[in-house]
Amino acid sequence: MKTKFLLIPALLFTAFCIGQENVDTEAIKKIKNEGLNNSHVEEIAFNLIDKSGPRLTNSEGYERAADYAVKQLTEWGLVNAKKEAWGEFGRGWEMNKSYVAMTKPYYMPFIAVPKAWTESTDGAISGKVIFVDIEKEEDFAKYKGKLKGAIIAVKPRGQQNPTFEADALRLTEEELENLEKPSTNTRRFTPEQIAAFRARRALSRKLNTFLAEEGAALIINGTNGRHGTLFTSSPRGYIKDTPPGVSELEMAPEHVNLMTRLIENGVEVEIEAEVKTTFNEKDLQGYNVIAEIEGTDKKLKPELVMLGGHLDSWHGATGATDNAAGCIVMMEAVRILQATGLKPKRTIRIALWGGEEQGLHGSRNYVKNHFGDSETMKLKKDHEKVSAYYNIDNGTGRIRGIYLQGNEKVGPIFKKWFSHFDELIDNTTITIRNTGGTDHLGFDAIGIPGFQFIQDPIEYWSRTHHTNMDTYERLVIDDLKQMSVIIASFVYNTAQRDEKLPREPLKEVE
Amino acid sequence: MKTKFLLIPALLFTAFCIGQENVDTEAIKKIKNEGLNNSHVEEIAFNLIDKSGPRLTNSEGYERAADYAVKQLTEWGLVNAKKEAWGEFGRGWEMNKSYVAMTKPYYMPFIAVPKAWTESTDGAISGKVIFVDIEKEEDFAKYKGKLKGAIIAVKPRGQQNPTFEADALRLTEEELENLEKPSTNTRRFTPEQIAAFRARRALSRKLNTFLAEEGAALIINGTNGRHGTLFTSSPRGYIKDTPPGVSELEMAPEHVNLMTRLIENGVEVEIEAEVKTTFNEKDLQGYNVIAEIEGTDKKLKPELVMLGGHLDSWHGATGATDNAAGCIVMMEAVRILQATGLKPKRTIRIALWGGEEQGLHGSRNYVKNHFGDSETMKLKKDHEKVSAYYNIDNGTGRIRGIYLQGNEKVGPIFKKWFSHFDELIDNTTITIRNTGGTDHLGFDAIGIPGFQFIQDPIEYWSRTHHTNMDTYERLVIDDLKQMSVIIASFVYNTAQRDEKLPREPLKEVE
């Protein structure tokens, strides 16, 4: 158990700051005691996950979760708790029925989930399954006039061989050490890969339109995943006035593979299916949940420390790790602060975001509405007031460190703060690297220090992230407790600090 | 890569036999070449698994697989290929529809499979889910008259937390070394556990009868498994004249847990479901598939070398590893022998068994019909003729050695035979131990040398054995090839040997 810190040259110059960083050790002790011995994470988890259900943006489940959060945060004594609209998102969508099974050459129930915002089938349908060979737009021609009522299957792209690596992983010492080295971009995509991905997506949209025009009955997509786990996705059907398309299911790859092998070997395959969905256009606005613990220091009270995570999820399961986990931790962190009776100097504001899964919409628009526009770099008055934003969105795994997002001056500060958690973190790792893909990016884009933590992946990449199996069972309760006390402490330290956290220079707009 | 062998004292005395064991190295070379470079395992796998479908004993899928095997074995030049009745098994059963979803407090499609030989629901049903608290027969009274039309859920018994062990495993050197030590019986059940298991099963049957009398609509059982994998089972409904019971589903534990947590927290849960099944009583006989390669030595031709595995499977998937794998290997082994043009002295007989999953019925009754009754120890004429029976039924993993079933005299012989496969087996392990649970037991019970091999488990215990995810993807094709050449060689060596394999003394009947 030790705290590691990469002393790159630039950081050497700022290292002297560490000594100046005062941490209220009594407060940290109280936070630990409340978070570890009187935790509410299981109760919050039940309410967000099981009771609310899947929380697709603008769905009834999202509304249940948001209403619960507003009520619960208010009950804990937070102020100004509300659902705050951030602009137009689009249509709500509900899944009302999903059934699909093979009926020929023999009966077998199949595991599948409708794509989010997909249309209904024309009642219960049945018929022969075909695979189409469409790699580019020119291939449409050969199917013109031939697909009326067709049930079209699309092969999965991955492999489903036995896996000799565990589903659940913790970061190794070696992996953490690598994180401290400058990024080698191995997980980034090449421009060619990005172009290929965009071309596939564009083709997929055109294909759906083509198939709708041709009157196809259903598209069955083989997904990634294995053993009954499948990864869900969606077309962009949430956008108002999206033209109607063909109903689409995403299916366990084993079941699509079975149909593929049968058809390729000359065996006719028939299925029966029924997909029933409803759209809701009564309110196209998207909403975040916002609440505050008011600051108590007359001078510092207008300043803000923010913490958050996205409340929306995909629809195939109850989104336990993506990202109820982040919301559980953030709600528990403010509960801990309230329960300890600590009086933060600066105001603490929690934000549970909507529309993250469709492009970080809730957080980006919140930043734009309150702090500034990252495209024009026109900043608002409150831009100066935010000391930091802390985000959790990498599943249920405990915190192992933090990404500095290139802001080297905060490194020594965080090092000092982390030093109070040696018993809760192995090999604490502070990396200068950026991490992307979630809601701190909107803050970072306009120069407000926004941070995402390094977390153990557990089953995030193998089993839970965007899958039909992201359920309550996938939570590691001890890890949620650890995260909650660290977040509560970081937020409190940020609220009490003499200065706001150091910022990076603003980027210039061309 | 080395061959290990535990020289326990008794074996030292027989070790001199090794030198007398002649192996036809040219034949082994031909077998390896045919099995490794001209393999048909994928073709056989497709036919048994995908094309036949689930192969529950006396189902249409079992019949498709048996018919395919008879035809294919005949095409390869085997003689006397046939489906041979072994006695009364019971009713055939087909799954015609399986659908279940939660409809309140929100919609979610659930992953479930009807229990084998379960009845249909009364069409499409819907309603509130209840849990009953029945631990013993006396608990029935409190529900008397209260369960008309009820949908009853039963909690799973296992845990579904994240797993830090890989699904797929190979035996380690240490595990193989342990296998060579006398059994510590750690995987056996204690008499108390067996009694508890029997009591639970008896209660479960009485419960189903009670619930049927009360007019319950559906029972939903939480199973073992995780991430969409569930383990199937069955009541004893295949037996003719079984009284009708309540339709039963087995469901992914995550989905039953969700209902449990909701109900325990006061949230009402409703589901909709439809189970449609049909029974078939037109032929209650059970069948094995039998075929032969006729021996070519005038004197030894009446003697037999047998090889086999069970052809039947459970119904939730296509039974790829349990036990199409064993049948693929055995069929491929006889194909290899035919393709090489080798002329075995003794007759080789392949047997693909039915009814294994319900109690090794096919093999036990075959042994009784042909070789002798293990209860009375009344032996038939052919009892003397069988040199050995070789069985595969532990999934797709490659052979790592063999269980001697206490027959120490065969140890040195197998050691010599395995020495020709050093490049295909790491740490070849020959253990004096018994292994149980499958079709060699019937032979062993009347003193005919019957052997099951030590295999790498791969995903057998975690994902495939009796599950809804035992699909073609779970096969490791290279391992099937390795098994096929080893089995073909062992069978050929047994056929060519001057003497039959040494036998253990017959057990005495009290």
CSV table of C-alpha atoms in Angstrom, one decimal, chain A residues 110-503:
chain,number,residue,atom,x,y,z
A,110,PHE,CA,-33.9,-16.2,-28.4
A,111,ILE,CA,-32.3,-13.5,-26.1
A,112,ALA,CA,-32.8,-10.1,-27.7
A,113,VAL,CA,-33.6,-6.5,-26.8
A,114,PRO,CA,-35.1,-3.9,-29.1
A,115,LYS,CA,-32.8,-1.1,-30.2
A,116,ALA,CA,-33.7,2.0,-28.2
A,117,TRP,CA,-36.1,4.3,-30.0
A,118,THR,CA,-37.0,1.6,-32.5
A,119,GLU,CA,-40.4,1.2,-33.9
A,120,SER,CA,-42.9,-1.6,-33.3
A,121,THR,CA,-43.4,-4.6,-35.6
A,122,ASP,CA,-46.7,-4.9,-37.3
A,123,GLY,CA,-48.1,-6.9,-34.4
A,124,ALA,CA,-46.9,-10.5,-34.0
A,125,ILE,CA,-45.0,-11.4,-37.1
A,126,SER,CA,-43.4,-14.6,-38.3
A,127,GLY,CA,-41.5,-15.8,-41.3
A,128,LYS,CA,-38.3,-16.9,-43.0
A,129,VAL,CA,-35.0,-15.2,-42.0
A,130,ILE,CA,-32.7,-13.9,-44.6
A,131,PHE,CA,-29.2,-12.4,-44.5
A,132,VAL,CA,-28.5,-9.6,-46.9
A,133,ASP,CA,-25.1,-8.9,-48.4
A,134,ILE,CA,-24.9,-5.1,-48.3
A,135,GLU,CA,-21.5,-3.6,-47.8
A,136,LYS,CA,-22.0,-0.4,-49.6
A,137,GLU,CA,-24.9,1.8,-50.9
A,138,GLU,CA,-24.6,0.4,-54.4
A,139,ASP,CA,-25.6,-3.0,-53.0
A,140,PHE,CA,-29.1,-1.7,-52.3
A,141,ALA,CA,-30.0,-2.1,-56.0
A,142,LYS,CA,-29.9,-5.9,-56.0
A,143,TYR,CA,-32.5,-6.1,-53.3
A,144,LYS,CA,-34.9,-3.5,-54.7
A,145,GLY,CA,-38.4,-4.8,-54.7
A,146,LYS,CA,-37.5,-8.0,-53.0
A,147,LEU,CA,-37.8,-7.3,-49.3
A,148,LYS,CA,-41.5,-6.8,-48.7
A,149,GLY,CA,-42.2,-8.3,-45.3
A,150,ALA,CA,-38.6,-9.6,-45.0
A,151,ILE,CA,-37.0,-10.5,-41.6
A,152,ILE,CA,-33.4,-9.6,-42.0
A,153,ALA,CA,-30.5,-10.8,-39.8
A,154,VAL,CA,-27.1,-9.2,-39.6
A,155,LYS,CA,-24.2,-11.2,-38.3
A,156,PRO,CA,-22.3,-10.2,-35.2
A,157,ARG,CA,-18.8,-8.9,-35.8
A,158,GLY,CA,-17.0,-10.3,-32.8
A,159,GLN,CA,-15.9,-13.8,-31.7
A,160,GLN,CA,-17.6,-15.8,-28.9
A,161,ASN,CA,-14.9,-18.5,-28.2
A,162,PRO,CA,-14.3,-19.6,-24.6
A,163,THR,CA,-12.6,-16.9,-22.5
A,164,PHE,CA,-9.6,-17.6,-20.4
A,165,GLU,CA,-9.6,-14.1,-18.8
A,166,ALA,CA,-11.8,-13.3,-15.8
A,167,ASP,CA,-14.9,-11.1,-16.4
A,168,ALA,CA,-14.0,-9.1,-13.3
A,169,LEU,CA,-10.6,-7.4,-13.1
A,170,ARG,CA,-8.8,-5.0,-10.8
A,171,LEU,CA,-6.0,-2.8,-12.1
A,172,THR,CA,-2.6,-4.4,-11.5
A,173,GLU,CA,0.4,-2.5,-10.3
A,174,GLU,CA,1.9,-2.8,-13.8
A,175,GLU,CA,-1.2,-1.3,-15.4
A,176,LEU,CA,-1.2,1.6,-12.9
A,177,GLU,CA,2.5,2.2,-13.6
A,178,ASN,CA,1.7,2.3,-17.3
A,179,LEU,CA,-1.0,4.8,-16.7
A,180,GLU,CA,1.6,7.2,-15.3
A,181,LYS,CA,3.6,7.1,-18.5
A,182,PRO,CA,2.7,9.5,-21.3
A,183,SER,CA,-0.2,8.0,-23.2
A,184,THR,CA,0.7,5.8,-26.2
A,185,ASN,CA,-2.8,6.3,-27.5
A,186,THR,CA,-3.2,2.5,-27.9
A,187,ARG,CA,-6.9,2.7,-27.1
A,188,ARG,CA,-7.6,5.6,-29.4
A,189,PHE,CA,-8.8,4.9,-32.9
A,190,THR,CA,-6.8,5.7,-36.0
A,191,PRO,CA,-8.3,8.3,-38.4
A,192,GLU,CA,-8.9,5.3,-40.8
A,193,GLN,CA,-10.8,3.4,-38.1
A,194,ILE,CA,-12.9,6.5,-37.3
A,195,ALA,CA,-13.6,7.0,-40.9
A,196,ALA,CA,-14.6,3.4,-41.3
A,197,PHE,CA,-16.8,3.6,-38.2
A,198,ARG,CA,-18.6,6.7,-39.5
A,199,ALA,CA,-19.1,5.1,-42.9
A,200,ARG,CA,-20.6,2.0,-41.3
A,201,ARG,CA,-22.9,4.2,-39.2
A,202,ALA,CA,-24.0,6.3,-42.1
A,203,LEU,CA,-24.6,3.1,-44.2
A,204,SER,CA,-26.5,1.6,-41.4
A,205,ARG,CA,-28.9,4.6,-41.3
A,206,LYS,CA,-29.3,4.6,-45.0
A,207,LEU,CA,-29.9,0.9,-45.0
A,208,ASN,CA,-32.6,1.2,-42.4
A,209,THR,CA,-34.3,3.9,-44.5
A,210,PHE,CA,-34.0,1.7,-47.6
A,211,LEU,CA,-35.4,-1.3,-45.8
A,212,ALA,CA,-38.3,0.8,-44.5
A,213,GLU,CA,-39.1,1.9,-48.0
A,214,GLU,CA,-38.9,-1.6,-49.2
A,215,GLY,CA,-41.4,-2.7,-46.5
A,216,ALA,CA,-39.1,-5.1,-44.5
A,217,ALA,CA,-40.7,-6.4,-41.3
A,218,LEU,CA,-37.8,-6.7,-38.8
A,219,ILE,CA,-34.0,-6.3,-38.6
A,220,ILE,CA,-32.2,-8.6,-36.2
A,221,ASN,CA,-28.7,-7.5,-35.3
A,222,GLY,CA,-26.0,-9.8,-33.9
A,223,THR,CA,-24.2,-7.9,-31.1
A,224,ASN,CA,-21.1,-8.2,-29.1
A,225,GLY,CA,-21.2,-10.1,-25.9
A,226,ARG,CA,-21.4,-13.8,-24.9
A,227,HIS,CA,-23.2,-16.3,-22.7
A,228,GLY,CA,-26.5,-14.4,-22.7
A,229,THR,CA,-24.9,-11.0,-22.3
A,230,LEU,CA,-25.5,-8.6,-25.2
A,231,PHE,CA,-24.5,-5.0,-25.8
A,232,THR,CA,-27.3,-2.6,-26.7
A,233,SER,CA,-27.2,0.5,-28.8
A,234,SER,CA,-29.6,2.7,-30.7
A,235,PRO,CA,-30.4,4.6,-33.9
A,236,ARG,CA,-30.9,8.3,-33.5
A,237,GLY,CA,-34.7,7.9,-33.2
A,238,TYR,CA,-34.9,10.2,-30.2
A,239,ILE,CA,-34.7,13.2,-32.4
A,240,LYS,CA,-38.0,14.8,-33.2
A,241,ASP,CA,-39.4,14.1,-36.7
A,242,THR,CA,-37.0,11.1,-37.3
A,243,PRO,CA,-38.7,9.3,-40.2
A,244,PRO,CA,-40.2,5.9,-39.2
A,245,GLY,CA,-37.8,3.0,-39.8
A,246,VAL,CA,-37.9,-0.7,-39.6
A,247,SER,CA,-38.2,-2.3,-36.1
A,248,GLU,CA,-34.8,-3.5,-35.0
A,249,LEU,CA,-33.7,-6.1,-32.4
A,250,GLU,CA,-30.3,-6.7,-30.9
A,251,MET,CA,-29.7,-10.4,-30.3
A,252,ALA,CA,-27.2,-12.5,-28.4
A,253,PRO,CA,-24.5,-13.4,-30.9
A,254,GLU,CA,-24.9,-17.1,-30.2
A,255,HIS,CA,-28.5,-17.1,-31.5
A,256,VAL,CA,-27.7,-15.1,-34.6
A,257,ASN,CA,-24.7,-17.4,-35.3
A,258,LEU,CA,-27.0,-20.4,-35.0
A,259,MET,CA,-29.2,-18.9,-37.7
A,260,THR,CA,-26.2,-18.0,-39.8
A,261,ARG,CA,-24.7,-21.5,-39.7
A,262,LEU,CA,-28.1,-23.1,-40.5
A,263,ILE,CA,-28.8,-20.8,-43.5
A,264,GLU,CA,-25.3,-21.1,-44.8
A,265,ASN,CA,-25.7,-24.9,-44.8
A,266,GLY,CA,-29.0,-24.7,-46.7
A,267,VAL,CA,-31.4,-25.1,-43.7
A,268,GLU,CA,-34.4,-22.7,-43.8
A,269,VAL,CA,-34.9,-20.7,-40.6
A,270,GLU,CA,-38.1,-19.2,-39.5
A,271,ILE,CA,-38.8,-17.0,-36.5
A,272,GLU,CA,-41.7,-15.4,-34.7
A,273,ALA,CA,-41.4,-12.0,-33.1
A,274,GLU,CA,-43.3,-9.1,-31.6
A,275,VAL,CA,-41.8,-5.8,-30.7
A,276,LYS,CA,-44.1,-3.1,-29.3
A,277,THR,CA,-42.8,0.3,-28.4
A,278,THR,CA,-44.3,3.7,-27.8
A,279,PHE,CA,-42.9,7.2,-28.3
A,280,ASN,CA,-43.7,10.2,-26.1
A,281,GLU,CA,-43.5,13.7,-27.5
A,282,LYS,CA,-45.3,15.6,-24.7
A,283,ASP,CA,-42.0,17.2,-23.5
A,284,LEU,CA,-39.0,17.2,-25.7
A,285,GLN,CA,-36.8,19.0,-23.2
A,286,GLY,CA,-34.0,17.1,-21.5
A,287,TYR,CA,-33.4,17.4,-17.8
A,288,ASN,CA,-30.6,17.2,-15.2
A,289,VAL,CA,-31.1,16.9,-11.5
A,290,ILE,CA,-29.5,19.7,-9.5
A,291,ALA,CA,-29.2,20.3,-5.8
A,292,GLU,CA,-27.0,22.2,-3.4
A,293,ILE,CA,-25.4,22.3,0.0
A,294,GLU,CA,-25.2,26.0,0.6
A,295,GLY,CA,-21.7,27.4,1.5
A,296,THR,CA,-21.3,28.9,5.0
A,297,ASP,CA,-18.5,31.3,4.4
A,298,LYS,CA,-19.8,34.7,3.5
A,299,LYS,CA,-17.0,35.4,1.0
A,300,LEU,CA,-16.6,31.9,-0.4
A,301,LYS,CA,-20.3,30.9,-0.5
A,302,PRO,CA,-20.9,32.2,-4.1
A,303,GLU,CA,-18.2,29.9,-5.3
A,304,LEU,CA,-18.9,26.3,-6.3
A,305,VAL,CA,-17.6,22.8,-6.0
A,306,MET,CA,-19.5,20.5,-8.3
A,307,LEU,CA,-19.8,16.7,-8.3
A,308,GLY,CA,-21.9,14.5,-10.6
A,309,GLY,CA,-22.4,11.6,-12.9
A,310,HIS,CA,-25.0,10.7,-15.5
A,311,LEU,CA,-28.3,9.4,-14.4
A,312,ASP,CA,-29.5,8.1,-17.7
A,313,SER,CA,-28.8,4.6,-18.8
A,314,TRP,CA,-29.4,2.2,-21.7
A,315,HIS,CA,-32.7,0.3,-21.7
A,316,GLY,CA,-31.7,-3.4,-21.8
A,317,ALA,CA,-31.1,-3.6,-18.0
A,318,THR,CA,-31.3,-1.3,-15.0
A,319,GLY,CA,-28.0,0.4,-15.7
A,320,ALA,CA,-26.5,-0.5,-12.3
A,321,THR,CA,-22.8,0.2,-13.2
A,322,ASP,CA,-23.5,2.6,-16.1
A,323,ASN,CA,-24.1,4.7,-14.4
A,324,ALA,CA,-26.3,4.3,-11.3
A,325,ALA,CA,-23.0,3.6,-9.6
A,326,GLY,CA,-21.7,7.1,-10.2
A,327,CYS,CA,-25.0,8.7,-9.0
A,328,ILE,CA,-25.1,6.4,-6.0
A,329,VAL,CA,-21.6,7.5,-5.0
A,330,MET,CA,-22.3,11.2,-5.6
A,331,MET,CA,-25.7,11.1,-3.7
A,332,GLU,CA,-24.0,9.2,-0.9
A,333,ALA,CA,-21.1,11.7,-0.8
A,334,VAL,CA,-23.5,14.7,-0.2
A,335,ARG,CA,-25.5,12.6,2.3
A,336,ILE,CA,-22.3,11.9,4.2
A,337,LEU,CA,-21.4,15.6,4.2
A,338,GLN,CA,-24.9,16.4,5.6
A,339,ALA,CA,-24.8,13.6,8.2
A,340,THR,CA,-21.4,14.7,9.5
A,341,GLY,CA,-22.7,18.2,10.1
A,342,LEU,CA,-19.6,19.6,8.4
A,343,LYS,CA,-20.1,23.2,7.2
A,344,PRO,CA,-18.5,23.7,3.8
A,345,LYS,CA,-17.3,27.2,3.1
A,346,ARG,CA,-18.0,27.1,-0.6
A,347,THR,CA,-21.4,25.9,-2.0
A,348,ILE,CA,-21.4,22.3,-3.1
A,349,ARG,CA,-23.6,21.5,-6.1
A,350,ILE,CA,-24.5,18.0,-7.2
A,351,ALA,CA,-25.6,17.3,-10.8
A,352,LEU,CA,-27.1,14.1,-12.1
A,353,TRP,CA,-27.0,14.4,-15.9
A,354,GLY,CA,-29.4,13.3,-18.6
A,355,GLY,CA,-28.6,12.5,-22.2
A,356,GLU,CA,-25.0,11.4,-21.5
A,357,GLU,CA,-25.3,8.2,-23.6
A,358,GLN,CA,-26.4,10.2,-26.7
A,359,GLY,CA,-23.4,12.6,-26.5
A,360,LEU,CA,-22.9,14.1,-23.1
A,361,HIS,CA,-25.9,16.4,-23.9
A,362,GLY,CA,-27.0,17.1,-20.3
A,363,SER,CA,-23.6,18.2,-18.9
A,364,ARG,CA,-22.4,20.0,-22.1
A,365,ASN,CA,-25.6,22.0,-22.2
A,366,TYR,CA,-25.5,22.7,-18.5
A,367,VAL,CA,-22.0,24.1,-18.9
A,368,LYS,CA,-23.1,26.1,-21.9
A,369,ASN,CA,-26.1,27.5,-20.1
A,370,HIS,CA,-24.3,28.4,-16.9
A,371,PHE,CA,-20.6,28.8,-17.5
A,372,GLY,CA,-19.7,29.4,-21.2
A,373,ASP,CA,-19.7,28.2,-24.7
A,374,SER,CA,-16.7,26.0,-25.6
A,375,GLU,CA,-17.0,26.8,-29.3
A,376,THR,CA,-16.9,30.5,-29.1
A,377,MET,CA,-15.2,30.7,-25.7
A,378,LYS,CA,-17.8,33.3,-24.7
A,379,LEU,CA,-17.8,32.9,-20.9
A,380,LYS,CA,-20.5,33.7,-18.4
A,381,LYS,CA,-20.2,35.4,-15.1
A,382,ASP,CA,-20.3,32.1,-13.1
A,383,HIS,CA,-17.3,30.6,-15.1
A,384,GLU,CA,-15.0,32.1,-12.5
A,385,LYS,CA,-16.9,30.7,-9.6
A,386,VAL,CA,-16.4,27.0,-10.1
A,387,SER,CA,-13.4,25.6,-8.3
A,388,ALA,CA,-13.7,22.0,-9.6
A,389,TYR,CA,-16.1,19.4,-11.0
A,390,TYR,CA,-15.7,15.7,-10.0
A,391,ASN,CA,-17.2,12.9,-12.0
A,392,ILE,CA,-17.7,9.2,-11.6
A,393,ASP,CA,-18.6,7.1,-14.7
A,394,ASN,CA,-16.5,4.0,-15.0
A,395,GLY,CA,-18.7,1.5,-13.1
A,396,THR,CA,-18.6,0.0,-9.7
A,397,GLY,CA,-14.9,-0.4,-9.2
A,398,ARG,CA,-13.1,1.4,-6.3
A,399,ILE,CA,-11.0,4.5,-6.9
A,400,ARG,CA,-7.3,3.8,-7.6
A,401,GLY,CA,-6.3,7.4,-8.5
A,402,ILE,CA,-7.2,10.3,-10.8
A,403,TYR,CA,-6.6,11.7,-14.2
A,404,LEU,CA,-5.2,15.3,-14.0
A,405,GLN,CA,-6.5,16.1,-17.6
A,406,GLY,CA,-3.1,17.8,-18.2
A,407,ASN,CA,-3.5,20.2,-15.2
A,408,GLU,CA,-0.2,19.5,-13.5
A,409,LYS,CA,-0.6,22.1,-10.8
A,410,VAL,CA,-3.4,20.1,-9.1
A,411,GLY,CA,-1.2,17.0,-8.9
A,412,PRO,CA,0.5,17.8,-5.6
A,413,ILE,CA,-2.8,18.9,-4.1
A,414,PHE,CA,-4.5,15.7,-5.0
A,415,LYS,CA,-1.4,13.8,-3.8
A,416,LYS,CA,-1.8,15.3,-0.3
A,417,TRP,CA,-5.5,14.6,-0.3
A,418,PHE,CA,-5.1,11.0,-1.4
A,419,SER,CA,-2.5,10.5,1.4
A,420,HIS,CA,-5.4,10.3,3.9
A,421,PHE,CA,-6.7,7.2,2.1
A,422,ASP,CA,-3.7,4.9,2.1
A,423,GLU,CA,-5.7,2.2,3.9
A,424,LEU,CA,-8.5,2.3,1.2
A,425,ILE,CA,-6.4,2.4,-2.0
A,426,ASP,CA,-3.5,0.2,-3.2
A,427,ASN,CA,-1.0,2.0,-5.3
A,428,THR,CA,-2.7,5.4,-5.6
A,429,THR,CA,-2.0,6.7,-9.0
A,430,ILE,CA,-2.1,10.3,-10.2
A,431,THR,CA,-1.6,10.6,-13.9
A,432,ILE,CA,-1.2,13.7,-16.0
A,433,ARG,CA,-3.2,12.0,-18.7
A,434,ASN,CA,-6.6,12.9,-20.1
A,435,THR,CA,-9.5,10.6,-20.0
A,436,GLY,CA,-12.6,11.1,-22.1
A,437,GLY,CA,-16.0,9.8,-22.9
A,438,THR,CA,-18.0,11.3,-20.1
A,439,ASP,CA,-19.3,14.4,-18.4
A,440,HIS,CA,-16.2,16.2,-17.0
A,441,LEU,CA,-15.3,17.0,-20.6
A,442,GLY,CA,-17.7,19.9,-20.9
A,443,PHE,CA,-16.1,21.6,-17.9
A,444,ASP,CA,-12.6,20.8,-19.1
A,445,ALA,CA,-13.4,22.3,-22.5
A,446,ILE,CA,-13.9,25.7,-21.1
A,447,GLY,CA,-11.0,25.6,-18.6
A,448,ILE,CA,-12.9,24.6,-15.4
A,449,PRO,CA,-11.0,21.9,-13.7
A,450,GLY,CA,-13.0,18.7,-14.3
A,451,PHE,CA,-11.9,15.4,-13.2
A,452,GLN,CA,-12.7,11.7,-13.7
A,453,PHE,CA,-11.2,9.1,-11.3
A,454,ILE,CA,-9.2,6.0,-12.1
A,455,GLN,CA,-11.3,3.0,-11.1
A,456,ASP,CA,-10.9,-0.7,-11.1
A,457,PRO,CA,-12.9,-2.0,-14.1
A,458,ILE,CA,-14.5,-5.0,-12.4
A,459,GLU,CA,-16.9,-6.3,-15.1
A,460,TYR,CA,-17.5,-2.9,-16.8
A,461,TRP,CA,-16.0,-3.8,-20.2
A,462,SER,CA,-16.8,-7.5,-20.2
A,463,ARG,CA,-20.4,-7.6,-18.9
A,464,THR,CA,-22.1,-4.4,-17.8
A,465,HIS,CA,-21.4,-1.3,-19.8
A,466,HIS,CA,-24.4,-0.9,-22.2
A,467,THR,CA,-25.5,-4.5,-21.7
A,468,ASN,CA,-28.7,-6.4,-20.9
A,469,MET,CA,-27.0,-7.6,-17.7
A,470,ASP,CA,-26.1,-4.4,-16.0
A,471,THR,CA,-28.0,-5.3,-12.9
A,472,TYR,CA,-27.9,-4.7,-9.2
A,473,GLU,CA,-25.8,-7.9,-8.7
A,474,ARG,CA,-22.9,-6.3,-10.6
A,475,LEU,CA,-22.3,-3.8,-7.9
A,476,VAL,CA,-19.5,-4.1,-5.4
A,477,ILE,CA,-20.9,-2.5,-2.4
A,478,ASP,CA,-17.6,-2.1,-0.6
A,479,ASP,CA,-16.2,-0.2,-3.6
A,480,LEU,CA,-19.1,2.1,-3.7
A,481,LYS,CA,-18.5,3.0,0.0
A,482,GLN,CA,-14.8,3.6,-0.7
A,483,MET,CA,-15.6,5.9,-3.6
A,484,SER,CA,-18.2,7.8,-1.6
A,485,VAL,CA,-15.9,8.7,1.3
A,486,ILE,CA,-13.1,9.7,-1.2
A,487,ILE,CA,-15.5,11.9,-3.2
A,488,ALA,CA,-17.0,13.4,-0.1
A,489,SER,CA,-13.5,14.3,1.2
A,490,PHE,CA,-12.3,15.7,-2.2
A,491,VAL,CA,-15.4,17.8,-2.4
A,492,TYR,CA,-15.0,19.0,1.2
A,493,ASN,CA,-11.3,19.8,0.8
A,494,THR,CA,-12.1,21.8,-2.4
A,495,ALA,CA,-14.8,23.7,-0.5
A,496,GLN,CA,-12.5,24.5,2.4
A,497,ARG,CA,-9.4,25.4,0.5
A,498,ASP,CA,-8.2,29.0,0.7
A,499,GLU,CA,-8.0,29.2,-3.1
A,500,LYS,CA,-9.9,27.6,-5.8
A,501,LEU,CA,-8.1,24.8,-7.6
A,502,PRO,CA,-5.5,26.1,-10.1
A,503,ARG,CA,-6.7,26.2,-13.6
